[in-house]
PDB file of C-alpha atoms in Angstrom:
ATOM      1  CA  UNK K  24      77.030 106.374  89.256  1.00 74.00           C
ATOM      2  CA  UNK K  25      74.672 103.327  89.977  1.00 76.00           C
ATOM      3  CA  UNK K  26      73.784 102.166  86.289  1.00 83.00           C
ATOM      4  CA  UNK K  27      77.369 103.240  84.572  1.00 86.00           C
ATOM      5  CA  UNK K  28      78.948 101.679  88.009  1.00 88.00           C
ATOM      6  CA  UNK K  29      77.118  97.941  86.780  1.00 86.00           C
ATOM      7  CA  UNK K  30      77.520  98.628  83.006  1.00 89.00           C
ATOM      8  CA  UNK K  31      81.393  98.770  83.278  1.00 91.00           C
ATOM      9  CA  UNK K  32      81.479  95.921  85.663  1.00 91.00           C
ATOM     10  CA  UNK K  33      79.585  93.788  83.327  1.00 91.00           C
ATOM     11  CA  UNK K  34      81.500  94.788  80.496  1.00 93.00           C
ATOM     12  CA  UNK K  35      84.892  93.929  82.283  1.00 94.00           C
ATOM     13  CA  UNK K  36      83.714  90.729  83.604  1.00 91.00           C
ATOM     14  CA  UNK K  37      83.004  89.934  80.453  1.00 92.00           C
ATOM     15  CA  UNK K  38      86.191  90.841  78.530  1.00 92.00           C
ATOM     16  CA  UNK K  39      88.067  89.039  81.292  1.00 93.00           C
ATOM     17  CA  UNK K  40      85.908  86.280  82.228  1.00 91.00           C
ATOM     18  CA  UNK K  41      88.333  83.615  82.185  1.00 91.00           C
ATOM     19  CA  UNK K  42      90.836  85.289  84.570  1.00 91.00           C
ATOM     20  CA  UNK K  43      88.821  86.666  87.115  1.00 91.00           C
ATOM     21  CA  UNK K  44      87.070  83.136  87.161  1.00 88.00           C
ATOM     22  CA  UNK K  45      90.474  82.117  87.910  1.00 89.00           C
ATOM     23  CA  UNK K  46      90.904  84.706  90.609  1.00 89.00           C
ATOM     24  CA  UNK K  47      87.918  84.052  92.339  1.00 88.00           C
ATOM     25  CA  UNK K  48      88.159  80.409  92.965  1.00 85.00           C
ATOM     26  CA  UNK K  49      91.645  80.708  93.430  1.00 85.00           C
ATOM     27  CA  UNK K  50      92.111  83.538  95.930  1.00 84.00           C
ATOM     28  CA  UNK K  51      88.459  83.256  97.069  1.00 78.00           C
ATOM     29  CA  UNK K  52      86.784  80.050  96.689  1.00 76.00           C
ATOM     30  CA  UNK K  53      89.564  77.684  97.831  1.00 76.00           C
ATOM     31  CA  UNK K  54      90.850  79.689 100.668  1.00 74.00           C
ATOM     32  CA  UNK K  55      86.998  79.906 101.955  1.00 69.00           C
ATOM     33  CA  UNK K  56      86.198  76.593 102.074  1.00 69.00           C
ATOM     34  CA  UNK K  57      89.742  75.489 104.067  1.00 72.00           C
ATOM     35  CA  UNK K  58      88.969  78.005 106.382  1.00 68.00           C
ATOM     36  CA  UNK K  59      85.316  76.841 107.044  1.00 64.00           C
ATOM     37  CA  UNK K  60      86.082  73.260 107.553  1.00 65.00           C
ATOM     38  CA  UNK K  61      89.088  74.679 110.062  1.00 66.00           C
ATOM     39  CA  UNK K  62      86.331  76.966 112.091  1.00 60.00           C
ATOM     40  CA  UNK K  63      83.606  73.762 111.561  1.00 59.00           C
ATOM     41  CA  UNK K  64      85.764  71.219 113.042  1.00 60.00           C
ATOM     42  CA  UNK K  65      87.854  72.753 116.102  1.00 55.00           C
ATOM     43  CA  UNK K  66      87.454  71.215 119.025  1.00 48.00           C
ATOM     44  CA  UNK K  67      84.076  72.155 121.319  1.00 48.00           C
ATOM     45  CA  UNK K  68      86.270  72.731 124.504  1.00 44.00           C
ATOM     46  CA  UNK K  69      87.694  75.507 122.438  1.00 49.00           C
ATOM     47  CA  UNK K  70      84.140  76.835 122.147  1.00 47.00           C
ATOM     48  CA  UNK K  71      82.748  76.715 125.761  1.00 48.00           C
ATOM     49  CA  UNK K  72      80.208  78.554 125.504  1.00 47.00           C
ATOM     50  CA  UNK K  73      79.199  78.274 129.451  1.00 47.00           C
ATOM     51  CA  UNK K  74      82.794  79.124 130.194  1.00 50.00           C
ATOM     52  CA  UNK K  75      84.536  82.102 130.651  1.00 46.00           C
ATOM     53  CA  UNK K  76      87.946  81.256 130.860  1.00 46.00           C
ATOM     54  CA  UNK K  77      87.647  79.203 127.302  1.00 49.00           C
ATOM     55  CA  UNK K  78      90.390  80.136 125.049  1.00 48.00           C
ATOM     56  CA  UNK K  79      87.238  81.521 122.554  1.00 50.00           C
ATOM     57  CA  UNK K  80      84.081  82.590 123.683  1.00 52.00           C
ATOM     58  CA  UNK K  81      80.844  82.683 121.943  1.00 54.00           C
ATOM     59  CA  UNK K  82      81.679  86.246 120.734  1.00 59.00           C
ATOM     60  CA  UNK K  83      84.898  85.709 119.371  1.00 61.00           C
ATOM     61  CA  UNK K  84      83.805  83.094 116.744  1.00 61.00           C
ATOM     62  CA  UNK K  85      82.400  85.876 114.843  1.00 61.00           C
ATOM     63  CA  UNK K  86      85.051  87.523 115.125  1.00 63.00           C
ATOM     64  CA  UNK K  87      87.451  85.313 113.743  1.00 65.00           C
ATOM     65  CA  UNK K  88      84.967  84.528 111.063  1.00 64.00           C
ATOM     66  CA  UNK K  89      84.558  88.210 110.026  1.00 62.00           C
ATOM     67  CA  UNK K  90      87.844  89.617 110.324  1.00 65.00           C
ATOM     68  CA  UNK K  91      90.069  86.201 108.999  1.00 68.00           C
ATOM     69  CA  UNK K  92      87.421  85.845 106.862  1.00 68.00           C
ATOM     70  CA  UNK K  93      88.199  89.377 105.028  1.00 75.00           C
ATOM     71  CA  UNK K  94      91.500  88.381 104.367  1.00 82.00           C
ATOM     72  CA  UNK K  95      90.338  86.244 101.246  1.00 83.00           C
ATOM     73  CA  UNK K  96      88.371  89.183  99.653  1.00 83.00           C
ATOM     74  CA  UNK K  97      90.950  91.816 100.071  1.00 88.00           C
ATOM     75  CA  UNK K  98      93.569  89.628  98.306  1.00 90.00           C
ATOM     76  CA  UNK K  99      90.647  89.557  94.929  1.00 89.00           C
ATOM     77  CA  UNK K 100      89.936  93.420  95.371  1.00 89.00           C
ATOM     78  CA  UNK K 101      93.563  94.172  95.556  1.00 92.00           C
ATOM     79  CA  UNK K 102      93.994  92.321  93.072  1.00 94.00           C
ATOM     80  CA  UNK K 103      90.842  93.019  90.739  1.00 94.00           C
ATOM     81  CA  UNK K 104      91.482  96.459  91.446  1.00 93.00           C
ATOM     82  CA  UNK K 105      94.482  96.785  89.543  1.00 94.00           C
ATOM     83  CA  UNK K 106      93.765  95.143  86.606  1.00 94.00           C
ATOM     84  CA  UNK K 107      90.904  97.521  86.244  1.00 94.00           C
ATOM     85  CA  UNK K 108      92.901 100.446  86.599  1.00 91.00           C
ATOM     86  CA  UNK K 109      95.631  98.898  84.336  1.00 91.00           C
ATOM     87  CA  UNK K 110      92.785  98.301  81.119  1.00 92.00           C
ATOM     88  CA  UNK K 111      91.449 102.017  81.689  1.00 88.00           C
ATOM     89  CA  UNK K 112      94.973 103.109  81.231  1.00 85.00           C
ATOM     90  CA  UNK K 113      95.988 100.596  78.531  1.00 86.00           C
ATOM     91  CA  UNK K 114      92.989  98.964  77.315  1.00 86.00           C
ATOM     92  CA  UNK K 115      94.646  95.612  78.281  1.00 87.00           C
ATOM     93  CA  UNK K 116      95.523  93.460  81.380  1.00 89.00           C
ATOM     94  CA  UNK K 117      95.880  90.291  83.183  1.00 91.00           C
ATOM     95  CA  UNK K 118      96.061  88.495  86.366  1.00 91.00           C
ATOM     96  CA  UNK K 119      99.832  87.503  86.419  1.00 92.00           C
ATOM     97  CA  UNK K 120     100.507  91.322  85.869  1.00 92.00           C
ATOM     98  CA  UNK K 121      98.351  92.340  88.733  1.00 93.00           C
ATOM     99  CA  UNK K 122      99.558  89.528  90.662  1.00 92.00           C
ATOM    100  CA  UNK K 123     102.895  90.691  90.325  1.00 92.00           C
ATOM    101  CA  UNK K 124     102.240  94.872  90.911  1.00 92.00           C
ATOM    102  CA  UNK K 125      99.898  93.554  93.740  1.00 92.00           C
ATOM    103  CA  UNK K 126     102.611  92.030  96.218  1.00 92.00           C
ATOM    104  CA  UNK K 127     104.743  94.745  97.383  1.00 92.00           C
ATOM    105  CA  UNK K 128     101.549  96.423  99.077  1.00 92.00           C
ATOM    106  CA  UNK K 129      99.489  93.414 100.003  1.00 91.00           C
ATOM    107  CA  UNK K 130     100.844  93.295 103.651  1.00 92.00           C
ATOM    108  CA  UNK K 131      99.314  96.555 103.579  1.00 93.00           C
ATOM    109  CA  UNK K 132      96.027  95.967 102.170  1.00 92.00           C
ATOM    110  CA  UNK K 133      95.668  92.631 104.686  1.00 91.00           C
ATOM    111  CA  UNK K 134      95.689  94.768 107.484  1.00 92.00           C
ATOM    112  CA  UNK K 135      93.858  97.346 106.462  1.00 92.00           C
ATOM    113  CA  UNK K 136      91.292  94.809 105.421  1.00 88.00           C
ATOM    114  CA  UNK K 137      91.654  92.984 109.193  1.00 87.00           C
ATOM    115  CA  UNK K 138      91.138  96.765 110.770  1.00 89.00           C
ATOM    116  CA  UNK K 139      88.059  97.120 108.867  1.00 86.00           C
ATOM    117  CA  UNK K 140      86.686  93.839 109.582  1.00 81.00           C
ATOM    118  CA  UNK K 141      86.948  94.144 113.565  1.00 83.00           C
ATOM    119  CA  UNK K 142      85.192  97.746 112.591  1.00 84.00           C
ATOM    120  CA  UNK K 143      82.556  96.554 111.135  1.00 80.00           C
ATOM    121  CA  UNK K 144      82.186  93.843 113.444  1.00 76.00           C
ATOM    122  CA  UNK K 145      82.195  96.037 116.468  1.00 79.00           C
ATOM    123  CA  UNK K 146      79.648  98.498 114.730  1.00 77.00           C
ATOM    124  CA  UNK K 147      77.541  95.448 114.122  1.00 72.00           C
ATOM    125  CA  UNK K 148      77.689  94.069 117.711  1.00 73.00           C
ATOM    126  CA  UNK K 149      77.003  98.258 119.468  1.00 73.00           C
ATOM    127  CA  UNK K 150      74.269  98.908 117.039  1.00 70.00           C
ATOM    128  CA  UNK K 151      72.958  98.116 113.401  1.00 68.00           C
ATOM    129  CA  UNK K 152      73.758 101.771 112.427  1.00 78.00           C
ATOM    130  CA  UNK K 153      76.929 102.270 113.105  1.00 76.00           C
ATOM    131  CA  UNK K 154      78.091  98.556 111.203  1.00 77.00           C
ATOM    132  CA  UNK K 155      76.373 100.060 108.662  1.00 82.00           C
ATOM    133  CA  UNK K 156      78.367 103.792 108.482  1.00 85.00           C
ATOM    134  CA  UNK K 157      81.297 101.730 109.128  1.00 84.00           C
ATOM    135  CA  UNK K 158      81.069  99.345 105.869  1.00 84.00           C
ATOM    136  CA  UNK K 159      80.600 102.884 104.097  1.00 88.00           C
ATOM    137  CA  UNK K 160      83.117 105.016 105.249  1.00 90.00           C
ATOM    138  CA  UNK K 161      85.614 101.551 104.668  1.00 90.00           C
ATOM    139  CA  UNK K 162      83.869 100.914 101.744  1.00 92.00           C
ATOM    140  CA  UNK K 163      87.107 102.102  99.183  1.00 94.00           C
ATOM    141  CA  UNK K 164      89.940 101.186 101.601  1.00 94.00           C
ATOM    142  CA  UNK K 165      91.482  98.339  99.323  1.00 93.00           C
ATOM    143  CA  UNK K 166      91.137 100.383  96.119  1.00 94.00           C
ATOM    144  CA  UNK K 167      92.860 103.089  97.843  1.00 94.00           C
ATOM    145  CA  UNK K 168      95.529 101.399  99.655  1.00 93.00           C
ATOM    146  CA  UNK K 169      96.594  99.932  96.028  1.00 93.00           C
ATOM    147  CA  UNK K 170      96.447 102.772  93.868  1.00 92.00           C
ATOM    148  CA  UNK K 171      97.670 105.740  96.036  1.00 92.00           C
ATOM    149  CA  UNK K 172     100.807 103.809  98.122  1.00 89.00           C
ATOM    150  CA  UNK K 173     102.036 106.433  99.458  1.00 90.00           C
ATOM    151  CA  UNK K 174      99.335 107.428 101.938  1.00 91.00           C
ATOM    152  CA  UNK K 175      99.646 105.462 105.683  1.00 91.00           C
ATOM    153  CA  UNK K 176      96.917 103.790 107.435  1.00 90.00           C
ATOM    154  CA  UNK K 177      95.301 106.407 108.789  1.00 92.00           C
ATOM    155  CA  UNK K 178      95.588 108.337 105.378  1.00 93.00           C
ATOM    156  CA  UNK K 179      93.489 105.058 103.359  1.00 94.00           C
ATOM    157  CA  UNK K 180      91.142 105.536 106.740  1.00 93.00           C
ATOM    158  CA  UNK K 181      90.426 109.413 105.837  1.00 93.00           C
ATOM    159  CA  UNK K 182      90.753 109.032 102.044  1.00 94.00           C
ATOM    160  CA  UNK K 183      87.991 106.242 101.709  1.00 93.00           C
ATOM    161  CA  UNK K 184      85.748 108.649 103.631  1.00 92.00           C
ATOM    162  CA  UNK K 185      86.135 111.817 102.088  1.00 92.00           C
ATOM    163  CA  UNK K 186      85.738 109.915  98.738  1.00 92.00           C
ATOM    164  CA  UNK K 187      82.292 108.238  99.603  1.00 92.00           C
ATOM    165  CA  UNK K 188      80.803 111.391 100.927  1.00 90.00           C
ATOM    166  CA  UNK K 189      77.388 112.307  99.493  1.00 89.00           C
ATOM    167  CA  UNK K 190      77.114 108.909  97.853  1.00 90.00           C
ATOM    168  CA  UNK K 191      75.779 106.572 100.775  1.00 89.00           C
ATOM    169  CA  UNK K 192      72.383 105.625  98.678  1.00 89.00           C
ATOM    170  CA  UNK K 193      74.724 104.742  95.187  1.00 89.00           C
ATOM    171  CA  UNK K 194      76.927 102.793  97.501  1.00 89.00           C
ATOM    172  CA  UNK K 195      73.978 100.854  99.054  1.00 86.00           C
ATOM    173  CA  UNK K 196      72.315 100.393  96.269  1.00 88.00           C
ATOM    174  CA  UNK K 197      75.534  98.694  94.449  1.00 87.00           C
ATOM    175  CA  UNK K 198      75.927  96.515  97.429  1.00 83.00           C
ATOM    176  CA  UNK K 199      72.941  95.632  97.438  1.00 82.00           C
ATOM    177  CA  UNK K 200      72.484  94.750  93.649  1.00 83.00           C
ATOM    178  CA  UNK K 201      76.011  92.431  93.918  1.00 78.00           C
ATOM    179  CA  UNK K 202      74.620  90.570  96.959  1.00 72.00           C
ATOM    180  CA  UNK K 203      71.607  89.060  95.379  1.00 69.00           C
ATOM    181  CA  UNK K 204      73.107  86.138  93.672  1.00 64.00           C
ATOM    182  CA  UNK K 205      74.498  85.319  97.595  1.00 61.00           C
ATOM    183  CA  UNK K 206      71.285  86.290  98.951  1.00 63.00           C
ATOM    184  CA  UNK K 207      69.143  83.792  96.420  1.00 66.00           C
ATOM    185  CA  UNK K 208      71.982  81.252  97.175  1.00 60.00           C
ATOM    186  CA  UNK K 209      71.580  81.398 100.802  1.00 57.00           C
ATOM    187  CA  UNK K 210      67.765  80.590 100.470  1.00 61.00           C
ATOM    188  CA  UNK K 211      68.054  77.858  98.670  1.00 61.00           C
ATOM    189  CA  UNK K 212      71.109  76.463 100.899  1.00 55.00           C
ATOM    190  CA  UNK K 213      68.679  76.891 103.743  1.00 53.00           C
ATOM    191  CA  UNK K 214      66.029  74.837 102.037  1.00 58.00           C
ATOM    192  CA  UNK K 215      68.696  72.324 100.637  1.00 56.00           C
ATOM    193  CA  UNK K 216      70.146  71.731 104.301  1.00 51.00           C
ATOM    194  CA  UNK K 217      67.226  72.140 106.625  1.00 49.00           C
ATOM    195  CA  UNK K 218      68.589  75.514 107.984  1.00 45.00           C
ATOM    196  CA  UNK K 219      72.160  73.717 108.751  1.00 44.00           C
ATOM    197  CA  UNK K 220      74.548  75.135 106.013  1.00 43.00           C
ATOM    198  CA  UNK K 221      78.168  74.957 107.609  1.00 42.00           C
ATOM    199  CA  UNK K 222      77.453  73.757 110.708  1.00 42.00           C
ATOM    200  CA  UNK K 223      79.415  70.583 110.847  1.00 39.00           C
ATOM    201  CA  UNK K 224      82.148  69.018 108.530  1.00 40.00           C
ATOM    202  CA  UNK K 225      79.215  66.499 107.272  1.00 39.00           C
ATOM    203  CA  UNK K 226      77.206  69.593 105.907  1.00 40.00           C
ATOM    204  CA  UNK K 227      80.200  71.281 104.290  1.00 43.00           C
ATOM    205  CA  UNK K 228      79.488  69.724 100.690  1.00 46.00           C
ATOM    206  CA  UNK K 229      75.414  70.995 101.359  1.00 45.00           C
ATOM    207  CA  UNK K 230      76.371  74.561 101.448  1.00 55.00           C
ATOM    208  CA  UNK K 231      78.135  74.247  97.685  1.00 60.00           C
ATOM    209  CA  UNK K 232      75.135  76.463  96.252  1.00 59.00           C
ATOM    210  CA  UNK K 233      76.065  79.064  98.800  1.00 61.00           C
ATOM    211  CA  UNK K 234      79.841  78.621  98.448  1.00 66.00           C
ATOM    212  CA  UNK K 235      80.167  78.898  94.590  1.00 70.00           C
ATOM    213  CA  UNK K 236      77.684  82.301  94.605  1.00 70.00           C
ATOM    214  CA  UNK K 237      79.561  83.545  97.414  1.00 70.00           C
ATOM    215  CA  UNK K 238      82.626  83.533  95.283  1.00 77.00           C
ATOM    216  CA  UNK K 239      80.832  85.028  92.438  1.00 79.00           C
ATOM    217  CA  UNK K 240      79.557  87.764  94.858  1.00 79.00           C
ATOM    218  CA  UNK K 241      82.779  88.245  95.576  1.00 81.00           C
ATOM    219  CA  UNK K 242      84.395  89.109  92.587  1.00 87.00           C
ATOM    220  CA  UNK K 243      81.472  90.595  91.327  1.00 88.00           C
ATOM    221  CA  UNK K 244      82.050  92.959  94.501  1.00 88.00           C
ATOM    222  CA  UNK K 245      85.689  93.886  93.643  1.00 90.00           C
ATOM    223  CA  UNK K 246      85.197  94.596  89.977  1.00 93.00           C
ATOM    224  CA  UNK K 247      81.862  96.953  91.011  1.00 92.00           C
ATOM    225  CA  UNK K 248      84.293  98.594  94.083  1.00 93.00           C
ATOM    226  CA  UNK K 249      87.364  99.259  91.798  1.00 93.00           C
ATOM    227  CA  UNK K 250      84.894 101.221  89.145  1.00 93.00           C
ATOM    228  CA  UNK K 251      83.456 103.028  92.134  1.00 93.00           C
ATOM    229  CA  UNK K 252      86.725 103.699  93.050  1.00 93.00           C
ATOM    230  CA  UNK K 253      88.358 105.006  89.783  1.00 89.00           C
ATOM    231  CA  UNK K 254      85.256 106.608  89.229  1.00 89.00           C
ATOM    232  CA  UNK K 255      85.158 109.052  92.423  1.00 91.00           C
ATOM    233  CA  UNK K 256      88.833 109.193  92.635  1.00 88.00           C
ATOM    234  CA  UNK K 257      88.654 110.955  88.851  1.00 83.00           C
ATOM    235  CA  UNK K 258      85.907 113.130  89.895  1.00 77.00           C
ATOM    236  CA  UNK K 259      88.396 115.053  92.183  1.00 61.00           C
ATOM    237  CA  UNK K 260      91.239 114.590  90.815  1.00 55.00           C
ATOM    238  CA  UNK K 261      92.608 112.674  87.629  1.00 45.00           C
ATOM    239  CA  UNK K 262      94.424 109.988  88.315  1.00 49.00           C
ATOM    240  CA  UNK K 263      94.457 108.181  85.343  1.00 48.00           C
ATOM    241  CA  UNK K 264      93.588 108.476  81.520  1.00 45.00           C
ATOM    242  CA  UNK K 265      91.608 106.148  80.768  1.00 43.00           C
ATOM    243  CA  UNK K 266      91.652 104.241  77.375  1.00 43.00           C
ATOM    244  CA  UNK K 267      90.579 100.835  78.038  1.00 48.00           C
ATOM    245  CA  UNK K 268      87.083 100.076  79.878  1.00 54.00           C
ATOM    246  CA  UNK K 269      85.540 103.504  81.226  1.00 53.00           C
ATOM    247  CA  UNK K 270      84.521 104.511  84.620  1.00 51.00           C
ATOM    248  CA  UNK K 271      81.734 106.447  83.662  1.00 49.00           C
TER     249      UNK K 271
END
């Protein structure tokens, strides 16, 4: 699943370059950078550390950041999503068309993607472990909660973990791979920077190395998580006949 996982992500990326270019910076990049100069620049007695009756403690920062944050990324894998599963069962698509099919669920898949970003969080802040099970039980809930409608919450929840079972090491290892062009980015924003990357509004424009591969990330991401997806999905059960860009 690893190697045909990449090939058909490369191969899509490549047929729709232009679009999911469009996507990403649109859905992803823009909406990333207003919300880091928002965090950046509220005021400090919002952020009294020393305090406990501030309005946001030290912990709740990163939490904000992580589960506002996910908001951006589950618009481009809701998105992304379909218009992979539309060009395996059509051989064509684009991004007004999945644009379009996308917004009747996206409430949906917002929440969803806000419930699995305080998960993750939480697992983070108990232990390393469990952030870690958590990211792979969630790791097909937007997929899931855009293809298969019907199911509720709690059915995307079960689904996304009965789909990824047996393939934790696959799942890693496609993580990993798609987070190296972030991971290279944020060593060189480091260097660039001195170590301060988004840490006032004056360093904002520093941490454009780390901003424009965290897009590509990103979308890189979503197209690797919708092949997953289709892929797993169609080893239960067939959900689609694919013509267009394969799965497998």
């Amino acid at each position: 699943m690893f190697s045909s996982t990449l090939k058909s992500s490369i191969a899509f990326f490549r047929k729709y370059w232009g679009s999911l270019s469009l996507a990403a910076v649109l859905i992803a990049g823009i909406p990333e950078v207003l919300f880091r100069s928002l965090i950046d620049t509220m005021p400090s007695i919002l952020v009294d550390q020393g305090n406990s009756s501030s309005l946001l403690s030290s912990r709740a920062i990163p939490l904000l950041k992580g589960t506002v944050g996910m908001i951006p990324i589950t618009l481009l894998q809701a998105i992304i999503v379909l218009m992979v599963f539309n060009d395996m069962q059509s051989g064509r698509t684009s991004l007004l068309s999945a644009v379009r099919e996308a917004l009747p669920t996206l409430p949906k898949a917002i929440v969803i993607g806000l419930l699995s970003g305080i998960a993750v969080f939480i697992g983070n802040e108990l232990l390393v472990i469990p952030g870690i099970l958590a990211e792979f039980w969630l790791f097909l809930v937007i997929p899931i909660a855009m293809v298969e409608k019907d199911l509720s919450l709690g059915g995307v929840f079960k689904r996304s973990r009965t789909l990824v079972r047996g393939y934790f090491w696959p799942i890693v290892g496609i993580t990993v791979v798609t987070m190296v062009p972030f991971m290279i980015a944020g060593i060189i924003g480091e260097l660039y920077t001195g170590g301060i990357v988004f840490g006032t509004p004056s360093h904002i424009k520093l941490g454009w190395p780390i901003l424009i591969f965290s897009v590509l990330n990103s979308l890189f991401f979503s197209i690797a998580v919708a092949f997953v997806y289709l892929r797993l999905a169609n080893s239960n059960e067939s959900i689609i006949e694919p013509t267009g860009i394969t799965a497998t």
